mmCIF file of C-alpha atoms in Angstrom:
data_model
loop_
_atom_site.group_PDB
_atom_site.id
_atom_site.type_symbol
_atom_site.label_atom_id
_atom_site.label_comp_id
_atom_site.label_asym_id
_atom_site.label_seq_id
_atom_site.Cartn_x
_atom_site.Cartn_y
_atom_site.Cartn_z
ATOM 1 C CA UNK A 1 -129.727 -82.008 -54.809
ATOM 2 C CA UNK A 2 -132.366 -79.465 -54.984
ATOM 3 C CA UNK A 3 -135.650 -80.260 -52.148
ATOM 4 C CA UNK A 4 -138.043 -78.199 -52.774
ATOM 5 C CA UNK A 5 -141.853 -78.215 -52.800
ATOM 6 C CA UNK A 6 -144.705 -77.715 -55.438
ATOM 7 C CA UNK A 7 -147.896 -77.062 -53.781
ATOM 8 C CA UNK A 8 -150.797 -79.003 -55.759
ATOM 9 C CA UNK A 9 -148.099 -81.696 -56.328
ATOM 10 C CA UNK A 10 -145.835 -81.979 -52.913
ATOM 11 C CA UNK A 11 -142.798 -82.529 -52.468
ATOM 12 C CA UNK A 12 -140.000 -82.969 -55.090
ATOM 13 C CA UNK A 13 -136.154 -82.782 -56.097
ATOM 14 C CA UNK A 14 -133.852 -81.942 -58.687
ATOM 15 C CA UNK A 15 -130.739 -83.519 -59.232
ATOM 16 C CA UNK A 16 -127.749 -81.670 -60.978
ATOM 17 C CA UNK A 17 -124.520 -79.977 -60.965
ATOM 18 C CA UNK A 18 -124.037 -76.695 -58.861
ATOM 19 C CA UNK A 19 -121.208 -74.034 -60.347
ATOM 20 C CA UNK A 20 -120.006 -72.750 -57.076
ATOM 21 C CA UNK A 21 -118.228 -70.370 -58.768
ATOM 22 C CA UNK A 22 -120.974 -69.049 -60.560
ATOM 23 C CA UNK A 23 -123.368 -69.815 -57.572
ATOM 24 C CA UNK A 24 -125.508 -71.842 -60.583
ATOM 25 C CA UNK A 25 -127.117 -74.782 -59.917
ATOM 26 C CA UNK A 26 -128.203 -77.171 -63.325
ATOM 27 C CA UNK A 27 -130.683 -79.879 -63.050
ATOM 28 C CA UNK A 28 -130.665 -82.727 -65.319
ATOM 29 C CA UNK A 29 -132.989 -84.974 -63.369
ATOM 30 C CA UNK A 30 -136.506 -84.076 -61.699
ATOM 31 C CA UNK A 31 -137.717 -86.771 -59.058
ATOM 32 C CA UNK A 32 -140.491 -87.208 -56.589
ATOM 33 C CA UNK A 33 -141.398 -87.898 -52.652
ATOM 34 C CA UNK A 34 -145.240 -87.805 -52.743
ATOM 35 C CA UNK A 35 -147.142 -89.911 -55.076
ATOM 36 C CA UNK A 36 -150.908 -89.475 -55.704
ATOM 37 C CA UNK A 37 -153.381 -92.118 -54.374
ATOM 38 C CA UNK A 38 -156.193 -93.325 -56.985
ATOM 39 C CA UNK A 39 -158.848 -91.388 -54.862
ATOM 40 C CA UNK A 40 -157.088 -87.993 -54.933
ATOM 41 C CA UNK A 41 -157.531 -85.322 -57.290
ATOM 42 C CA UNK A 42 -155.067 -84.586 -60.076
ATOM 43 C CA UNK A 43 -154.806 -81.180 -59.565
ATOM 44 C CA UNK A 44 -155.296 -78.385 -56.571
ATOM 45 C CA UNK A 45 -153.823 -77.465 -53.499
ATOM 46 C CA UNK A 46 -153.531 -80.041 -50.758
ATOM 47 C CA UNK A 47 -155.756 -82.174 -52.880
ATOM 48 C CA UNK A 48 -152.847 -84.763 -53.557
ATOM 49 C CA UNK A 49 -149.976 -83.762 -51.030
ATOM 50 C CA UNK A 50 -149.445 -86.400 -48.853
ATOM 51 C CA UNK A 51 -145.629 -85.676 -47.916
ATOM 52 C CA UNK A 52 -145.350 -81.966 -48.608
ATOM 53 C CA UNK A 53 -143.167 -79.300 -47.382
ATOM 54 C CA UNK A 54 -139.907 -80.932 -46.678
ATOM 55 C CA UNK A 55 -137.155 -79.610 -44.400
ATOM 56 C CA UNK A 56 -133.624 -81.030 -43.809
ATOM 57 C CA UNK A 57 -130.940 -80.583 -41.400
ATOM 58 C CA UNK A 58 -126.803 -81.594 -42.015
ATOM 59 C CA UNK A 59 -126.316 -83.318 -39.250
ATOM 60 C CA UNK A 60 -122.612 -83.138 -37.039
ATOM 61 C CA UNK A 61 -121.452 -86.705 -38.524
ATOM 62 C CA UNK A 62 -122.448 -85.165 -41.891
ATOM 63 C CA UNK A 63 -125.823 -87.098 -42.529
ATOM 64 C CA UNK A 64 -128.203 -84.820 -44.635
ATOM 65 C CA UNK A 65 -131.638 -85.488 -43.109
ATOM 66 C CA UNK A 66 -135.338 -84.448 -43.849
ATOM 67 C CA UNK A 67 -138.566 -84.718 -42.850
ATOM 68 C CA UNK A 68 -142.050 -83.915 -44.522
ATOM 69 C CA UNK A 69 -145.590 -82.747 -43.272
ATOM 70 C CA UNK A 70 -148.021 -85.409 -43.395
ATOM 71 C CA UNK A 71 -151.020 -83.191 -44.601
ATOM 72 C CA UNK A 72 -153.328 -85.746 -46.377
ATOM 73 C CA UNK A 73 -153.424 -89.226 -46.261
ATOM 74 C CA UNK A 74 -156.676 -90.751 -45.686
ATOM 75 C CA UNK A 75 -160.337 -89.566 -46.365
ATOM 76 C CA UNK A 76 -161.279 -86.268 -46.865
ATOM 77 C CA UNK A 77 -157.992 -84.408 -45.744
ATOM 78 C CA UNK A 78 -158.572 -85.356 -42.693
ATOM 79 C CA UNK A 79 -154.836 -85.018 -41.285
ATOM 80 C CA UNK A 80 -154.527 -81.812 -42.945
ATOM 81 C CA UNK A 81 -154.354 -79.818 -39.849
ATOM 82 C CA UNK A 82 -152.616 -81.917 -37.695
ATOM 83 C CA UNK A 83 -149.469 -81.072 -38.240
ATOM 84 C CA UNK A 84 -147.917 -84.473 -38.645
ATOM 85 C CA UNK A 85 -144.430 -85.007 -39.876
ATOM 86 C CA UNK A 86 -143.326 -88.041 -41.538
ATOM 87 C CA UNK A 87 -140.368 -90.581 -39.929
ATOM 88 C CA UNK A 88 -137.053 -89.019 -40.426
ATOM 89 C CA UNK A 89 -135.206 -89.863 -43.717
ATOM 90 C CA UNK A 90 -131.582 -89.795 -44.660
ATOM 91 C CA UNK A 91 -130.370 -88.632 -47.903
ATOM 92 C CA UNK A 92 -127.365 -89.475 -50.017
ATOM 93 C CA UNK A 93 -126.088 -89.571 -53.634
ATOM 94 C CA UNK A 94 -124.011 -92.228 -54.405
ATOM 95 C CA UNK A 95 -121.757 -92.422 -57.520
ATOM 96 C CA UNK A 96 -124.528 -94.416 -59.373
ATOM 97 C CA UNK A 97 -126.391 -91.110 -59.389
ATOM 98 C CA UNK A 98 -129.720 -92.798 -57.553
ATOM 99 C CA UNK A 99 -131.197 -90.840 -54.818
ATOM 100 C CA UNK A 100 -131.178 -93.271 -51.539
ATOM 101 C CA UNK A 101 -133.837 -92.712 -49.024
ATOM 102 C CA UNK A 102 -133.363 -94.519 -45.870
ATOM 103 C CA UNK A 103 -135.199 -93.990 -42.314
ATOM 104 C CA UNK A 104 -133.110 -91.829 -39.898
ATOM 105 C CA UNK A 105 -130.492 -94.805 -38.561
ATOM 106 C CA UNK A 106 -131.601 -93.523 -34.755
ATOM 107 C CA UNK A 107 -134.994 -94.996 -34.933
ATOM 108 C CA UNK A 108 -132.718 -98.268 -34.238
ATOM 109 C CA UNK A 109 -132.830 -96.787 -30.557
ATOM 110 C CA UNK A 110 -137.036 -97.306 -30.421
ATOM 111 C CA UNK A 111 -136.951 -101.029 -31.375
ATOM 112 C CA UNK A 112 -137.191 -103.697 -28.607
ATOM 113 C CA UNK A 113 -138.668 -107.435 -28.472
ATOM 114 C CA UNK A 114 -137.976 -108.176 -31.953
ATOM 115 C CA UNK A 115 -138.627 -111.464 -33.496
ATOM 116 C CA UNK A 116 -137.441 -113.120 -36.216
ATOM 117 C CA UNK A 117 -139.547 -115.585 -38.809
ATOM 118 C CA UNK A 118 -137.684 -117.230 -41.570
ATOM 119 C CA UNK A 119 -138.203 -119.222 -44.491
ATOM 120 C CA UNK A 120 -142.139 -117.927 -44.456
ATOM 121 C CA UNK A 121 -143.562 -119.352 -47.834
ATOM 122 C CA UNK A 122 -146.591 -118.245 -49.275
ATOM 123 C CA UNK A 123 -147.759 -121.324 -50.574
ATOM 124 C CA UNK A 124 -151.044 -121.251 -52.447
ATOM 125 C CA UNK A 125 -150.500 -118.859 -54.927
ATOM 126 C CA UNK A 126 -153.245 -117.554 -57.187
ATOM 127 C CA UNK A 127 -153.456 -118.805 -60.497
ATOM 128 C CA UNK A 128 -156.537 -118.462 -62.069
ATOM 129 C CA UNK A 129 -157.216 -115.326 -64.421
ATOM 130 C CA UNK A 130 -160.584 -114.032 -62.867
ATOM 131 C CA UNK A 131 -158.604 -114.586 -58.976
ATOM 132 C CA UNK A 132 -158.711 -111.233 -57.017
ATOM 133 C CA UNK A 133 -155.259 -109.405 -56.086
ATOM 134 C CA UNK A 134 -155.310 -109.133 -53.030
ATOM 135 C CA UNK A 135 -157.548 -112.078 -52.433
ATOM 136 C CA UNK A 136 -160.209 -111.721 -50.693
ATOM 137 C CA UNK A 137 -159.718 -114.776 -48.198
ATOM 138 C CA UNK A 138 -157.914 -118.215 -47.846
ATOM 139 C CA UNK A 139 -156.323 -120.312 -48.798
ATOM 140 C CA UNK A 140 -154.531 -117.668 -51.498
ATOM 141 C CA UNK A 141 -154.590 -115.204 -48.413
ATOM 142 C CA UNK A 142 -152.152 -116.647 -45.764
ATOM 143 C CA UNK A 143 -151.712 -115.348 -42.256
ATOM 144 C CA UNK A 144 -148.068 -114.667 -41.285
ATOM 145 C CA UNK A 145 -148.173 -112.762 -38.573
ATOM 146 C CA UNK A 146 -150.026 -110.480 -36.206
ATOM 147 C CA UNK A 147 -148.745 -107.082 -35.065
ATOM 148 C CA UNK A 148 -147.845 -106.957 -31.500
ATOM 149 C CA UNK A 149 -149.700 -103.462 -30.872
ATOM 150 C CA UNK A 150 -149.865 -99.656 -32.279
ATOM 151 C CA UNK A 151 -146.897 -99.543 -33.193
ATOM 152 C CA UNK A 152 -144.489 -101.977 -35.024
ATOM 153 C CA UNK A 153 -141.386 -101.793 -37.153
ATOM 154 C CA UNK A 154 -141.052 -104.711 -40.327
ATOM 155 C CA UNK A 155 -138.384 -106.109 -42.204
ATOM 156 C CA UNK A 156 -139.270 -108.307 -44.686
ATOM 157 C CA UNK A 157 -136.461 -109.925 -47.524
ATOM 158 C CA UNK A 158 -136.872 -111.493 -50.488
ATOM 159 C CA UNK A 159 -134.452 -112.957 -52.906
ATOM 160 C CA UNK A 160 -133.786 -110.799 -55.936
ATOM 161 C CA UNK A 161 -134.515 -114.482 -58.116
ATOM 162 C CA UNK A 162 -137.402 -114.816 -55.993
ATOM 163 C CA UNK A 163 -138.945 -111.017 -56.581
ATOM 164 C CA UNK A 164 -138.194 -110.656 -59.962
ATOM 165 C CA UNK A 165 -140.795 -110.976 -62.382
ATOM 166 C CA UNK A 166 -143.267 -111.977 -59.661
ATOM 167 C CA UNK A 167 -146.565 -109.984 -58.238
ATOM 168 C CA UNK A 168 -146.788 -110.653 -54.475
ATOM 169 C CA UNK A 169 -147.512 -108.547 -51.648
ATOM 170 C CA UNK A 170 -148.820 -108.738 -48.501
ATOM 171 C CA UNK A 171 -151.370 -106.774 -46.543
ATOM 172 C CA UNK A 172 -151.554 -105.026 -42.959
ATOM 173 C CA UNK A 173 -154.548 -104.292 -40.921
ATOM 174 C CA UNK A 174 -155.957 -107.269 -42.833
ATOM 175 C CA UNK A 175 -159.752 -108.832 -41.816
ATOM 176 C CA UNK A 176 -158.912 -111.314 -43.966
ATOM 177 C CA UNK A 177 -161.343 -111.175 -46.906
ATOM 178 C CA UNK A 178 -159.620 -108.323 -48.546
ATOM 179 C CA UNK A 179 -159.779 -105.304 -46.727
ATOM 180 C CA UNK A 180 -156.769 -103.350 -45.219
ATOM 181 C CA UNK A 181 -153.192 -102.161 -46.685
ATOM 182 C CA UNK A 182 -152.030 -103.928 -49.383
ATOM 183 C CA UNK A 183 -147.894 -103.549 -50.046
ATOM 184 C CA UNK A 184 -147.438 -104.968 -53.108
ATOM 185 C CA UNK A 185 -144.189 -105.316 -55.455
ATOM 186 C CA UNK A 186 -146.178 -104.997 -59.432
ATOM 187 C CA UNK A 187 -143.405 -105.870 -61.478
ATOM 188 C CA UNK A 188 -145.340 -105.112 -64.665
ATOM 189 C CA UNK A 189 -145.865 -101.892 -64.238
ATOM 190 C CA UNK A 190 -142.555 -101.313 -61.938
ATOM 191 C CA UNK A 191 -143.776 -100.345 -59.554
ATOM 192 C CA UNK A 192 -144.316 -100.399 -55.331
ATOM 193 C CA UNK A 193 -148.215 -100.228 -54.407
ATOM 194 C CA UNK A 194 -148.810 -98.980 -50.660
ATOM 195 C CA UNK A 195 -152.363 -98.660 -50.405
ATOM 196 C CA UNK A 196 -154.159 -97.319 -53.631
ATOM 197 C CA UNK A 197 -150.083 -95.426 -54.044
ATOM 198 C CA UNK A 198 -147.617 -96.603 -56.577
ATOM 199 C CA UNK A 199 -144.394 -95.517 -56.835
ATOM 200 C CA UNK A 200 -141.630 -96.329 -59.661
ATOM 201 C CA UNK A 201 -139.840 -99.368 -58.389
ATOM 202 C CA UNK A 202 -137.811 -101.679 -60.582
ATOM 203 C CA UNK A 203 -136.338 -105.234 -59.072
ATOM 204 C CA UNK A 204 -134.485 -105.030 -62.535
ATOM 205 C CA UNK A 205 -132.697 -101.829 -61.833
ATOM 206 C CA UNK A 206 -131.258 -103.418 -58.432
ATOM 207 C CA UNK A 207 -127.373 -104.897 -58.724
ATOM 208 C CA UNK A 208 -127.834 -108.475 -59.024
ATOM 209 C CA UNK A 209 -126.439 -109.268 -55.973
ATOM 210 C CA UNK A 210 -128.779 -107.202 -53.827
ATOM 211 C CA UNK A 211 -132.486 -108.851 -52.221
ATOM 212 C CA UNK A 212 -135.361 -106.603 -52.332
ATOM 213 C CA UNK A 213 -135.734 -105.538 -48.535
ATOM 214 C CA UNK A 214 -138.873 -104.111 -47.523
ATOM 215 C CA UNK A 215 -138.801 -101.962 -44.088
ATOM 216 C CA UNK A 216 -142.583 -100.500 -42.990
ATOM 217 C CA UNK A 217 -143.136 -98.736 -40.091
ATOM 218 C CA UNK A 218 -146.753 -98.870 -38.469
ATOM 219 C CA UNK A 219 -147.091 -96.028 -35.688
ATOM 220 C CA UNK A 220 -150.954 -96.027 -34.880
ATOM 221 C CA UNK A 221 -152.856 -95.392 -38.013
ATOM 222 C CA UNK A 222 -149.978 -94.130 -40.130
ATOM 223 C CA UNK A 223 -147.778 -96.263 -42.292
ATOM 224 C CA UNK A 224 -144.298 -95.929 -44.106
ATOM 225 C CA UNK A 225 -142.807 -98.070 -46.121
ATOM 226 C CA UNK A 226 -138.991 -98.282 -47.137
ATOM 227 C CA UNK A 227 -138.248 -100.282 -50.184
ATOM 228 C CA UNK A 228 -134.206 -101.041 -50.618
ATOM 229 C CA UNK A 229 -133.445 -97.407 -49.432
ATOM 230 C CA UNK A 230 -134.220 -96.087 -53.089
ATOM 231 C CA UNK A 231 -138.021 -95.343 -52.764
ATOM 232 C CA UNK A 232 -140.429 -94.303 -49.709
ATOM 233 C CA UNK A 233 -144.137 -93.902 -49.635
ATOM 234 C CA UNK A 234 -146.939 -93.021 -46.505
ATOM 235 C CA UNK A 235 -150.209 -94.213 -46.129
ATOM 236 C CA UNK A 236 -153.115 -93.962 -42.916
ATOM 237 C CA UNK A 237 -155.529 -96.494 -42.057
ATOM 238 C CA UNK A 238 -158.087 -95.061 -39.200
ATOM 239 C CA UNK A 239 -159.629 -98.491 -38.247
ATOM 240 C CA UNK A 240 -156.256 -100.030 -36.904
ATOM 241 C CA UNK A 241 -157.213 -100.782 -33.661
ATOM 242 C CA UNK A 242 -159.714 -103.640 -34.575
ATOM 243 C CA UNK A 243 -157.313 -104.949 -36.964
ATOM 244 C CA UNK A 244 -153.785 -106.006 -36.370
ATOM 245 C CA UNK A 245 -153.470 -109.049 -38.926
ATOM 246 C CA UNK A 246 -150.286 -109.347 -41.332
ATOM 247 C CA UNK A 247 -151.292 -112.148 -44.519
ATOM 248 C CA UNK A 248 -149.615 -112.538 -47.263
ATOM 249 C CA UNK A 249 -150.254 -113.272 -50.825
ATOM 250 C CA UNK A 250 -148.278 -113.980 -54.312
ATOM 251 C CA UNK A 251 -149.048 -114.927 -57.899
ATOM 252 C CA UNK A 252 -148.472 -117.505 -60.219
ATOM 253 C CA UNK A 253 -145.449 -119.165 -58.188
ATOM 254 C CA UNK A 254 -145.179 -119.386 -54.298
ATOM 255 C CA UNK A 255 -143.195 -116.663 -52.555
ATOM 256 C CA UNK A 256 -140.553 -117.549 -49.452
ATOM 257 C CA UNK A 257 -140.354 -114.402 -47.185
#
């Protein structure tokens, strides 16, 4: 794996075979860490370079691990001088040949009071073809939980049957009629939404044994979200303190969480 950095378009990789003997490295496949948000620019430095400028470390037990600047998410840039670095990721290549992209296994150390909700259904779904996604209040918009301050880590699983060919989300920071940070699974476009992100994301290309597992870390205004260790995205809300709501939605067919 090549990590290396474009700067109008942020942080990228390149996956291939290196020639040690020839000190040659050859790519065959190009992939991405930062993902433009529907507000940002297609083109120009820092104008769409939310996780930019990686750097790794090889850690003693052998764990290859990186971390990113956080230079834009949110309006106007405004973390741009900051100097915010994302959550720490690990990185490995398994023989399947699909990048994995997990949060640093040490963050395990930060957790405490945990709680655990099962069997959480999302039980009015939306149906009707004009209905807003996310809605913009009840009964389609269902409370499930509320986060217990600034900072929170979530683990949400959903059966692979149950995820997929089916739109459902849910969304943080919500005031209930809409606003917020919408995670949402689009399986018609394959793709993970954080925010006004997407990100390729295919329930399809799982093993069928495996659940989708969602993991999002909320630190403050900043958000990360983990989706079954094979894609990551960041987003920033700046009015978290008067919001702290968790609902969630789903389409067509109720969703159990």
């Amino acid at each position: 794996m090549l990590l290396c950095i474009s700067h109008p378009l942020g942080c990228r990789y390149y996956l291939g075979d290196w020639d040690a003997q020839a000190e040659q490295f050859a790519p065959k496949k190009h992939g991405r860490m930062n993902w433009r948000r529907e507000e940002q620019a297609l083109w120009g430095l820092f104008n769409r370079t939310d996780i930019f400028a990686p750097e790794t470390v090889l850690t003693p037990d052998g764990r290859r691990v990186m971390w990113a600047w956080i230079t834009s998410p949110g309006p106007e840039n405004r973390l741009l001088n900051k100097t915010i670095q994302s959550l720490p990721r690990e990185l490995s290549l398994p023989p399947d040949g699909v990048l994995r992209i997990q949060p640093l296994r040490e963050l395990a150390s930060l957790r405490s009071d945990p709680q655990t909700m099962e069997n959480v259904k999302l039980a009015h779904p939306l149906t009707g073809f004009n209905d807003r996604v996310p809605p913009s209040g009840g009964p389609g918009l269902q409370r499930i939980a509320t986060l217990p301050g600034a900072s929170a880590e979530i683990k949400i699983t959903v059966a692979r049957a149950e995820a997929a060919r089916k739109l459902f989300g849910i969304t943080l920071f919500s005031d209930g009629k809409g606003g917020g940070v919408p995670i949402m699974l689009r399986p018609e476009t394959g793709a993970i939404r954080l925010g006004t992100t997407e990100a390729p994301f295919r329930v399809a290309d799982l093993p069928e044994d495996e659940d989708v597992e969602l993991r999002i870390f909320v630190d403050q205004y900043l958000v990360e979200v983990f989706i079954n260790n094979r894609q990551a995205l960041v987003a920033s809300f700046p009015d978290y303190p008067e919001r702290l709501a968790i609902d969630g939605y789903s389409v067509g067919e109720a969703t159990t969480l």
